[in-house]
Coordinates of N, CA and C in Angstrom, one line a residue:
X1 N 6.7 -24.1 31.8 CA 7.3 -23.2 30.8 C 6.3 -22.6 29.8
X2 N 5.3 -23.4 29.4 CA 4.3 -22.9 28.6 C 3.5 -21.7 29.2
X3 N 3.3 -21.9 30.6 CA 2.5 -20.8 31.3 C 3.4 -19.5 31.3
X4 N 4.7 -19.6 31.5 CA 5.5 -18.5 31.5 C 5.5 -17.8 30.2
X5 N 5.6 -18.6 29.1 CA 5.6 -18.0 27.7 C 4.3 -17.3 27.5
X6 N 3.2 -17.9 27.9 CA 1.9 -17.3 27.7 C 1.8 -15.9 28.5
X7 N 2.3 -15.9 29.7 CA 2.2 -14.7 30.5 C 3.1 -13.6 29.9
X8 N 4.3 -14.0 29.4 CA 5.1 -13.0 28.7 C 4.4 -12.5 27.5
X9 N 3.8 -13.3 26.7 CA 3.1 -12.9 25.5 C 2.0 -11.9 25.8
X10 N 1.2 -12.2 26.8 CA 0.2 -11.3 27.2 C 0.7 -10.0 27.7
X11 N 1.8 -10.0 28.4 CA 2.4 -8.7 28.8 C 2.9 -7.9 27.7
X12 N 3.5 -8.5 26.7 CA 4.0 -7.8 25.5 C 2.8 -7.2 24.8
X13 N 1.7 -8.0 24.6 CA 0.5 -7.5 23.9 C -0.1 -6.3 24.6
X14 N -0.2 -6.4 25.9 CA -0.8 -5.4 26.7 C 0.1 -4.1 26.7
X15 N 1.4 -4.3 26.7 CA 2.3 -3.1 26.7 C 2.1 -2.4 25.3
X16 N 2.0 -3.2 24.2 CA 1.9 -2.7 22.9 C 0.6 -1.8 22.8
X17 N -0.5 -2.4 23.3 CA -1.8 -1.7 23.2 C -1.7 -0.4 24.0
X18 N -1.1 -0.4 25.2 CA -1.0 0.8 26.0 C -0.1 1.8 25.4
X19 N 0.8 1.4 24.5 CA 1.7 2.4 23.9 C 1.2 2.8 22.5
X20 N 0.1 2.3 22.1 CA -0.5 2.6 20.8 C -0.8 4.1 20.7
X21 N -0.6 4.6 19.5 CA -0.9 6.1 19.3 C -1.8 6.2 18.0
X22 N -2.6 7.1 18.0 CA -3.6 7.3 16.8 C -2.9 8.3 15.8
X23 N -3.1 7.9 14.6 CA -2.6 8.7 13.5 C -3.7 9.0 12.5
X24 N -3.6 10.0 11.8 CA -4.5 10.3 10.6 C -3.7 10.3 9.4
X25 N -4.1 9.6 8.4 CA -3.4 9.5 7.1 C -4.2 10.4 6.1
X26 N -3.4 11.3 5.4 CA -4.1 12.2 4.5 C -3.4 12.0 3.1
X27 N -4.1 11.6 2.1 CA -3.6 11.5 0.7 C -4.4 12.5 -0.1
X28 N -3.7 13.5 -0.7 CA -4.4 14.5 -1.5 C -4.2 14.1 -3.0
X29 N -5.3 14.0 -3.7 CA -5.3 13.6 -5.1 C -4.5 14.6 -5.9
X30 N -3.7 14.1 -6.8 CA -2.9 14.9 -7.7 C -3.6 15.1 -9.1
X31 N -2.9 15.8 -10.0 CA -3.5 16.1 -11.3 C -4.0 14.9 -12.1
X32 N -3.3 13.8 -11.9 CA -3.6 12.5 -12.6 C -4.1 11.4 -11.7
X33 N -4.8 11.8 -10.6 CA -5.4 10.8 -9.7 C -6.3 9.9 -10.5
X34 N -7.1 10.4 -11.4 CA -8.0 9.6 -12.2 C -7.7 9.8 -13.7
X35 N -7.3 8.7 -14.4 CA -7.2 8.8 -15.8 C -8.4 8.1 -16.4
X36 N -8.3 6.8 -16.7 CA -9.5 6.0 -17.1 C -10.2 5.5 -15.9
X37 N -9.5 5.4 -14.8 CA -10.1 5.0 -13.5 C -9.2 5.4 -12.3
X38 N -9.8 5.3 -11.1 CA -9.0 5.7 -9.9 C -7.9 4.7 -9.7
X39 N -6.8 5.2 -9.0 CA -5.6 4.3 -8.8 C -5.9 3.3 -7.7
X40 N -5.0 2.3 -7.7 CA -5.0 1.3 -6.6 C -3.9 1.8 -5.6
X41 N -4.1 1.5 -4.3 CA -3.2 2.0 -3.3 C -3.1 1.1 -2.1
X42 N -2.0 1.0 -1.5 CA -1.7 0.3 -0.3 C -0.8 1.2 0.6
X43 N -1.1 1.2 1.9 CA -0.3 2.0 2.9 C 0.0 1.0 4.0
X44 N 1.3 0.9 4.4 CA 1.6 -0.1 5.4 C 2.8 0.4 6.2
X45 N 3.1 -0.4 7.3 CA 4.2 -0.1 8.2 C 5.2 -1.2 8.1
X46 N 6.5 -0.8 8.2 CA 7.6 -1.7 8.4 C 8.5 -1.2 9.5
X47 N 9.2 -2.2 10.2 CA 10.1 -1.7 11.2 C 11.4 -1.1 10.5
X48 N 12.3 -0.6 11.3 CA 13.4 0.2 10.7 C 14.4 -0.8 10.0
X49 N 14.2 -2.1 10.1 CA 15.0 -3.0 9.5 C 14.4 -3.5 8.2
X50 N 13.2 -3.0 7.8 CA 12.5 -3.4 6.6 C 11.6 -4.6 6.7
X51 N 11.3 -5.0 8.0 CA 10.4 -6.1 8.2 C 8.9 -5.6 8.3
X52 N 8.1 -6.3 7.6 CA 6.6 -5.9 7.5 C 6.0 -6.0 8.9
X53 N 5.2 -4.9 9.2 CA 4.4 -4.9 10.5 C 3.0 -5.1 10.2
X54 N 2.3 -4.2 9.5 CA 0.9 -4.3 9.2 C 0.5 -3.4 8.1
X55 N -0.7 -3.7 7.5 CA -1.3 -2.8 6.5 C -2.3 -1.9 7.1
X56 N -2.2 -0.6 6.8 CA -3.1 0.4 7.4 C -4.2 0.7 6.4
X57 N -4.0 0.6 5.1 CA -5.1 0.9 4.2 C -4.7 0.2 2.9
X58 N -5.8 -0.4 2.2 CA -5.6 -0.9 0.9 C -6.9 -0.8 0.1
X59 N -6.8 -0.5 -1.2 CA -8.0 -0.4 -2.0 C -8.6 -1.8 -2.2
X60 N -9.9 -1.8 -2.4 CA -10.7 -3.0 -2.4 C -10.3 -3.9 -3.6
X61 N -10.1 -3.4 -4.8 CA -9.8 -4.2 -5.9 C -8.4 -4.9 -5.7
X62 N -7.5 -4.2 -5.2 CA -6.1 -4.8 -4.9 C -6.2 -5.9 -3.9
X63 N -7.0 -5.6 -2.8 CA -7.1 -6.6 -1.7 C -7.9 -7.9 -2.2
X64 N -9.0 -7.7 -2.9 CA -9.8 -8.8 -3.3 C -9.2 -9.5 -4.5
X65 N -8.3 -8.8 -5.2 CA -7.8 -9.3 -6.5 C -8.9 -9.5 -7.5
X66 N -9.9 -8.6 -7.4 CA -11.1 -8.8 -8.3 C -10.9 -7.9 -9.5
X67 N -10.0 -8.3 -10.4 CA -9.7 -7.5 -11.6 C -10.6 -7.9 -12.7
X68 N -11.0 -6.9 -13.5 CA -11.8 -7.1 -14.7 C -11.0 -7.9 -15.7
X69 N -11.5 -9.1 -16.0 CA -10.8 -10.0 -17.0 C -9.4 -10.3 -16.6
X70 N -9.1 -10.2 -15.2 CA -7.8 -10.5 -14.8 C -7.5 -12.0 -14.5
X71 N -6.3 -12.4 -14.5 CA -6.0 -13.8 -14.2 C -6.3 -14.2 -12.8
X72 N -6.4 -15.6 -12.6 CA -6.7 -16.1 -11.2 C -5.8 -15.6 -10.2
X73 N -4.5 -15.4 -10.5 CA -3.5 -15.0 -9.5 C -3.6 -13.5 -9.2
X74 N -4.5 -12.8 -9.9 CA -4.6 -11.4 -9.7 C -3.6 -10.6 -10.6
X75 N -3.2 -9.4 -10.2 CA -2.3 -8.6 -10.9 C -1.2 -8.2 -10.0
X76 N -0.1 -9.0 -9.7 CA 0.9 -8.6 -8.8 C 1.7 -7.4 -9.2
X77 N 1.6 -7.0 -10.5 CA 2.3 -5.8 -11.0 C 1.6 -4.5 -10.6
X78 N 0.4 -4.6 -10.1 CA -0.4 -3.4 -9.8 C 0.2 -2.7 -8.5
X79 N 0.5 -3.5 -7.5 CA 1.1 -3.0 -6.3 C 2.2 -4.0 -5.8
X80 N 3.3 -4.2 -6.6 CA 4.2 -5.2 -6.3 C 5.0 -5.1 -5.0
X81 N 5.3 -3.9 -4.6 CA 6.1 -3.8 -3.4 C 5.2 -4.2 -2.2
X82 N 3.9 -3.8 -2.2 CA 3.0 -4.2 -1.1 C 2.7 -5.7 -1.1
X83 N 2.4 -6.2 -2.3 CA 2.1 -7.7 -2.4 C 3.3 -8.5 -1.8
X84 N 4.5 -8.2 -2.2 CA 5.6 -9.0 -1.8 C 6.0 -8.7 -0.3
X85 N 5.9 -7.5 0.1 CA 6.3 -7.2 1.5 C 5.3 -7.8 2.5
X86 N 4.0 -7.7 2.2 CA 3.0 -8.3 3.1 C 2.8 -9.8 2.9
X87 N 3.5 -10.3 1.9 CA 3.4 -11.8 1.6 C 1.9 -12.2 1.3
X88 N 1.2 -11.3 0.6 CA -0.2 -11.5 0.4 C -0.4 -12.5 -0.7
X89 N -1.2 -13.5 -0.5 CA -1.4 -14.6 -1.5 C -2.9 -14.9 -1.6
X90 N -3.8 -14.0 -1.3 CA -5.2 -14.3 -1.5 C -5.5 -14.6 -2.9
X91 N -6.5 -15.5 -3.2 CA -6.9 -15.8 -4.5 C -8.0 -14.9 -5.0
X92 N -8.1 -14.9 -6.3 CA -9.2 -14.0 -6.9 C -10.6 -14.5 -6.5
X93 N -11.5 -13.6 -6.3 CA -12.9 -14.0 -6.0 C -13.5 -14.7 -7.1
X94 N -14.3 -15.8 -6.7 CA -15.1 -16.5 -7.7 C -16.5 -16.7 -7.1
X95 N -17.4 -17.3 -7.9 CA -18.7 -17.6 -7.4 C -18.7 -18.5 -6.2
X96 N -17.8 -19.4 -6.2 CA -17.7 -20.4 -5.1 C -16.8 -20.0 -4.0
X97 N -16.0 -18.9 -4.2 CA -15.1 -18.5 -3.2 C -15.3 -17.0 -2.9
X98 N -15.8 -16.7 -1.7 CA -16.1 -15.3 -1.3 C -14.8 -14.5 -1.2
X99 N -15.0 -13.2 -1.5 CA -13.8 -12.3 -1.5 C -13.5 -11.8 -0.1
X100 N -13.1 -12.6 0.8 CA -12.7 -12.2 2.2 C -11.2 -12.4 2.3
X101 N -10.5 -11.5 3.0 CA -9.1 -11.5 3.2 C -8.7 -11.1 4.6
X102 N -7.4 -11.3 4.9 CA -7.0 -10.8 6.2 C -6.9 -9.3 6.3
X103 N -7.1 -8.6 5.2 CA -7.1 -7.1 5.2 C -8.5 -6.5 5.2
X104 N -9.5 -7.2 5.4 CA -10.9 -6.7 5.3 C -11.1 -5.4 6.1
X105 N -10.5 -5.4 7.3 CA -10.7 -4.3 8.3 C -10.1 -3.0 7.8
X106 N -9.2 -3.0 6.9 CA -8.5 -1.8 6.4 C -8.7 -1.6 4.9
X107 N -9.7 -2.4 4.3 CA -9.9 -2.3 2.9 C -11.1 -1.3 2.6
X108 N -10.9 -0.6 1.5 CA -11.9 0.4 1.1 C -11.9 0.5 -0.4
X109 N -13.1 0.9 -0.9 CA -13.2 1.2 -2.4 C -12.4 2.4 -2.7
X110 N -11.8 2.4 -3.8 CA -11.0 3.6 -4.2 C -11.8 4.9 -4.2
X111 N -11.4 5.8 -3.4 CA -12.2 7.1 -3.4 C -12.0 7.9 -4.6
X112 N -13.0 8.8 -4.9 CA -13.0 9.6 -6.1 C -11.9 10.7 -5.9
X113 N -11.6 11.0 -4.7 CA -10.6 12.1 -4.5 C -9.6 11.7 -3.4
X114 N -9.5 12.6 -2.4 CA -8.6 12.4 -1.3 C -8.9 11.2 -0.4
X115 N -7.8 10.6 0.2 CA -8.0 9.6 1.1 C -7.8 10.1 2.5
X116 N -8.7 9.9 3.4 CA -8.6 10.3 4.8 C -8.8 9.0 5.6
X117 N -7.9 8.6 6.5 CA -8.0 7.4 7.2 C -7.4 7.5 8.6
X118 N -8.0 7.0 9.6 CA -7.5 7.1 11.0 C -7.1 5.6 11.4
X119 N -5.9 5.5 12.0 CA -5.5 4.2 12.4 C -4.7 4.3 13.7
X120 N -4.5 3.2 14.4 CA -3.7 3.2 15.6 C -2.5 2.4 15.3
X121 N -1.3 2.9 15.7 CA 0.0 2.2 15.5 C 0.7 2.2 16.8
X122 N 1.6 1.2 16.9 CA 2.4 1.0 18.2 C 3.4 2.2 18.2
X123 N 3.7 2.7 19.4 CA 4.6 3.8 19.6 C 6.0 3.3 19.6
X124 N 6.5 3.0 18.5 CA 7.9 2.6 18.3 C 8.4 3.1 17.0
X125 N 9.7 3.3 16.8 CA 10.2 3.8 15.5 C 9.9 2.8 14.4
X126 N 9.3 3.3 13.3 CA 9.0 2.5 12.2 C 9.0 3.3 10.9
X127 N 8.7 2.7 9.8 CA 8.6 3.3 8.5 C 7.3 3.1 7.9
X128 N 6.7 4.2 7.4 CA 5.4 4.1 6.7 C 5.6 4.2 5.2
X129 N 5.0 3.3 4.4 CA 5.2 3.3 3.0 C 3.8 3.4 2.3
X130 N 3.7 4.0 1.2 CA 2.5 4.1 0.4 C 2.8 3.8 -1.1
X131 N 2.0 3.0 -1.7 CA 2.2 2.6 -3.1 C 0.9 2.9 -3.9
X132 N 1.1 3.5 -5.1 CA 0.0 3.8 -6.0 C 0.3 3.3 -7.4
X133 N -0.8 3.0 -8.1 CA -0.7 2.6 -9.5 C -2.0 2.8 -10.2
X134 N -1.9 3.3 -11.4 CA -3.0 3.5 -12.3 C -2.9 2.6 -13.5
X135 N -3.8 1.7 -13.8 CA -3.7 0.9 -15.0 C -3.8 1.7 -16.3
X136 N -3.2 1.1 -17.3 CA -3.3 1.7 -18.6 C -2.7 3.2 -18.7
X137 N -1.8 3.4 -17.8 CA -1.1 4.7 -17.7 C 0.1 4.8 -18.6
X138 N -0.2 4.8 -19.9 CA 0.8 4.7 -20.9 C 1.5 6.1 -21.2
X139 N 2.7 6.1 -21.7 CA 3.4 7.2 -22.3 C 4.4 6.8 -23.3
X140 N 5.3 7.6 -23.7 CA 6.2 7.2 -24.8 C 7.2 6.2 -24.3
X141 N 7.5 6.1 -23.0 CA 8.5 5.2 -22.5 C 7.8 3.9 -22.1
X142 N 6.6 3.9 -21.6 CA 5.8 2.8 -21.2 C 4.6 2.6 -22.1
X143 N 4.7 1.7 -23.0 CA 3.7 1.5 -24.1 C 2.9 0.2 -23.9
X144 N 1.9 0.0 -24.6 CA 1.1 -1.2 -24.6 C 2.0 -2.4 -24.9
X145 N 3.0 -2.2 -25.8 CA 3.9 -3.3 -26.2 C 4.9 -3.7 -25.1
X146 N 5.4 -2.7 -24.4 CA 6.4 -3.1 -23.4 C 6.0 -3.0 -21.9
X147 N 4.8 -2.6 -21.7 CA 4.4 -2.4 -20.3 C 3.1 -3.1 -19.9
X148 N 2.5 -3.9 -20.8 CA 1.3 -4.6 -20.5 C 0.2 -3.8 -20.1
X149 N -0.6 -4.3 -19.1 CA -1.8 -3.5 -18.6 C -1.4 -2.3 -17.8
X150 N -0.2 -2.5 -17.2 CA 0.2 -1.4 -16.2 C 0.4 -0.1 -16.8
X151 N 1.1 0.0 -17.9 CA 1.6 1.3 -18.3 C 2.8 1.6 -17.4
X152 N 2.8 2.8 -16.9 CA 3.9 3.2 -16.0 C 3.8 2.4 -14.7
X153 N 5.0 2.1 -14.1 CA 5.0 1.2 -12.9 C 4.4 1.9 -11.7
X154 N 4.2 1.2 -10.6 CA 3.7 1.8 -9.4 C 4.7 2.8 -8.8
X155 N 4.3 3.7 -8.0 CA 5.1 4.7 -7.4 C 5.0 4.5 -5.9
X156 N 6.1 4.7 -5.2 CA 6.2 4.5 -3.7 C 6.7 5.7 -3.0
X157 N 6.0 6.0 -1.9 CA 6.4 7.1 -1.0 C 6.6 6.6 0.4
X158 N 7.5 7.2 1.1 CA 7.8 6.7 2.5 C 8.3 7.7 3.4
X159 N 8.3 7.4 4.7 CA 8.8 8.3 5.7 C 9.1 7.6 7.0
X160 N 10.1 8.0 7.7 CA 10.4 7.4 9.0 C 9.5 8.0 10.1
X161 N 9.0 7.2 10.9 CA 8.2 7.7 12.0 C 9.0 7.4 13.3
X162 N 9.6 8.5 13.9 CA 10.4 8.3 15.1 C 9.5 7.9 16.3
X163 N 10.1 7.2 17.2 CA 9.3 6.9 18.5 C 8.9 8.2 19.2
X164 N 7.7 8.2 19.6 CA 7.1 9.4 20.3 C 7.0 10.6 19.4
X165 N 6.9 10.4 18.1 CA 6.8 11.5 17.2 C 5.5 12.2 17.4
X166 N 5.5 13.5 17.1 CA 4.3 14.4 17.2 C 4.2 15.2 15.9
X167 N 3.1 15.9 15.8 CA 3.0 16.8 14.7 C 2.6 16.2 13.4
X168 N 3.2 16.7 12.3 CA 2.8 16.2 10.9 C 4.1 15.7 10.2
X169 N 4.0 14.5 9.6 CA 5.2 13.9 8.9 C 4.8 13.7 7.4
X170 N 5.4 14.4 6.5 CA 5.2 14.1 5.1 C 5.9 12.9 4.5
X171 N 5.3 12.2 3.6 CA 6.0 11.1 2.9 C 6.7 11.6 1.7
X172 N 7.9 11.1 1.4 CA 8.6 11.5 0.2 C 8.7 10.4 -0.9
X173 N 8.8 10.8 -2.1 CA 8.9 9.9 -3.2 C 10.1 9.0 -3.0
X174 N 10.0 7.7 -3.2 CA 11.1 6.8 -3.0 C 11.5 6.0 -4.2
X175 N 10.6 5.9 -5.2 CA 10.9 5.1 -6.4 C 9.7 4.4 -6.9
X176 N 10.0 3.3 -7.7 CA 8.9 2.6 -8.4 C 9.0 1.1 -8.1
X177 N 7.9 0.5 -8.3 CA 7.8 -1.0 -8.2 C 8.3 -1.6 -9.5
X178 N 8.6 -2.9 -9.5 CA 9.0 -3.6 -10.7 C 7.8 -3.6 -11.7
X179 N 8.1 -3.5 -13.0 CA 7.0 -3.4 -14.0 C 6.2 -4.7 -14.1
X180 N 6.8 -5.9 -13.9 CA 6.0 -7.1 -14.1 C 5.6 -7.8 -12.8
X181 N 5.8 -7.2 -11.6 CA 5.4 -7.7 -10.4 C 6.2 -8.9 -9.9
X182 N 7.4 -9.1 -10.4 CA 8.2 -10.3 -10.1 C 8.9 -10.2 -8.7
X183 N 9.1 -8.9 -8.2 CA 9.7 -8.8 -6.9 C 9.2 -7.5 -6.2
X184 N 9.6 -7.4 -5.0 CA 9.1 -6.2 -4.2 C 10.2 -5.2 -3.9
X185 N 11.1 -5.1 -4.8 CA 12.2 -4.1 -4.7 C 11.7 -2.7 -5.1
X186 N 12.1 -1.7 -4.4 CA 11.8 -0.3 -4.8 C 13.0 0.2 -5.7
X187 N 12.7 0.5 -6.9 CA 13.7 0.9 -7.9 C 13.8 2.4 -7.9
X188 N 15.0 2.9 -7.7 CA 15.2 4.4 -7.7 C 15.3 5.0 -9.1
X189 N 15.4 4.2 -10.1 CA 15.5 4.7 -11.5 C 14.1 5.2 -11.9
X190 N 14.0 6.5 -12.2 CA 12.6 7.0 -12.5 C 12.5 7.6 -13.9
X191 N 13.5 7.4 -14.7 CA 13.5 7.9 -16.1 C 12.3 7.4 -16.9
X192 N 11.6 8.2 -17.5 CA 10.5 7.8 -18.3 C 9.1 8.0 -17.7
X193 N 9.1 8.3 -16.3 CA 7.9 8.5 -15.6 C 7.3 9.9 -16.0
X194 N 6.0 10.0 -16.1 CA 5.4 11.3 -16.4 C 4.2 11.4 -15.5
X195 N 3.0 11.0 -15.9 CA 1.8 11.2 -15.1 C 1.8 10.3 -13.8
X196 N 2.6 9.3 -13.8 CA 2.6 8.5 -12.5 C 3.1 9.3 -11.3
X197 N 3.9 10.3 -11.6 CA 4.4 11.1 -10.5 C 3.4 12.1 -10.0
X198 N 2.3 12.3 -10.7 CA 1.3 13.2 -10.2 C 0.0 12.6 -9.9
X199 N 0.0 11.2 -9.6 CA -1.2 10.6 -9.2 C -1.6 11.2 -7.8
X200 N -0.6 11.4 -7.0 CA -0.9 12.1 -5.7 C -0.2 13.4 -5.6
X201 N -0.8 14.4 -5.0 CA -0.2 15.7 -4.7 C 0.7 15.7 -3.5
X202 N 0.2 15.0 -2.4 CA 0.9 14.9 -1.2 C 0.4 13.8 -0.3
X203 N 1.2 13.3 0.5 CA 0.8 12.3 1.5 C 1.5 12.6 2.8
X204 N 0.7 12.6 3.9 CA 1.2 12.9 5.2 C 0.5 12.1 6.3
X205 N 1.1 12.0 7.5 CA 0.4 11.5 8.6 C 0.5 12.6 9.8
X206 N -0.5 12.6 10.6 CA -0.5 13.5 11.8 C -0.9 12.7 13.0
X207 N -0.5 13.2 14.1 CA -0.7 12.4 15.4 C -1.8 13.2 16.2
X208 N -2.7 12.4 16.8 CA -3.7 12.9 17.6 C -3.0 13.4 18.9
X209 N -3.5 14.5 19.4 CA -2.9 15.0 20.7 C -3.5 14.3 21.9

């Protein structure tokens, strides 16, 4: 029985690799891409039932949880939807603990402008999501007193990727993450948002021919 299970597993893996397709992810910086510093970002895939598949891109500070004067558990409120969806529990880097994570292969320092990234995904229907957040992004609704380090909450964009999709697929605004990082729910209430909605100008994926 073990041999049969092993053979089946290998067949599934081989089939997935053969059906993989290459995509290019393009994130164009918006008017408020950089306030005091560049935003944190994570881009990932879920199946059509909302189950996590894989992370395609994540900024280094969010992945390493290497926050300036941050707590040992990091800052879950920075990218709460991604942290909860990916079940990411890496600890903050210390002198005795190197900053290595399961996302090292897709981790990058936050770019000064646009994000361009190429990845391979399995050719099946799925959902791509992207989350962005800029620290200290305060306004009249989200102040130092009621919003902590965050300021305005993270913003999430998403799009359905049909099986055998071609061409270009734009991601649409879906809502915000929770302000304190306590859950991974996408909240559709957007009242009070200002500069957070212009961190990015547009996000899209395109398929290699």
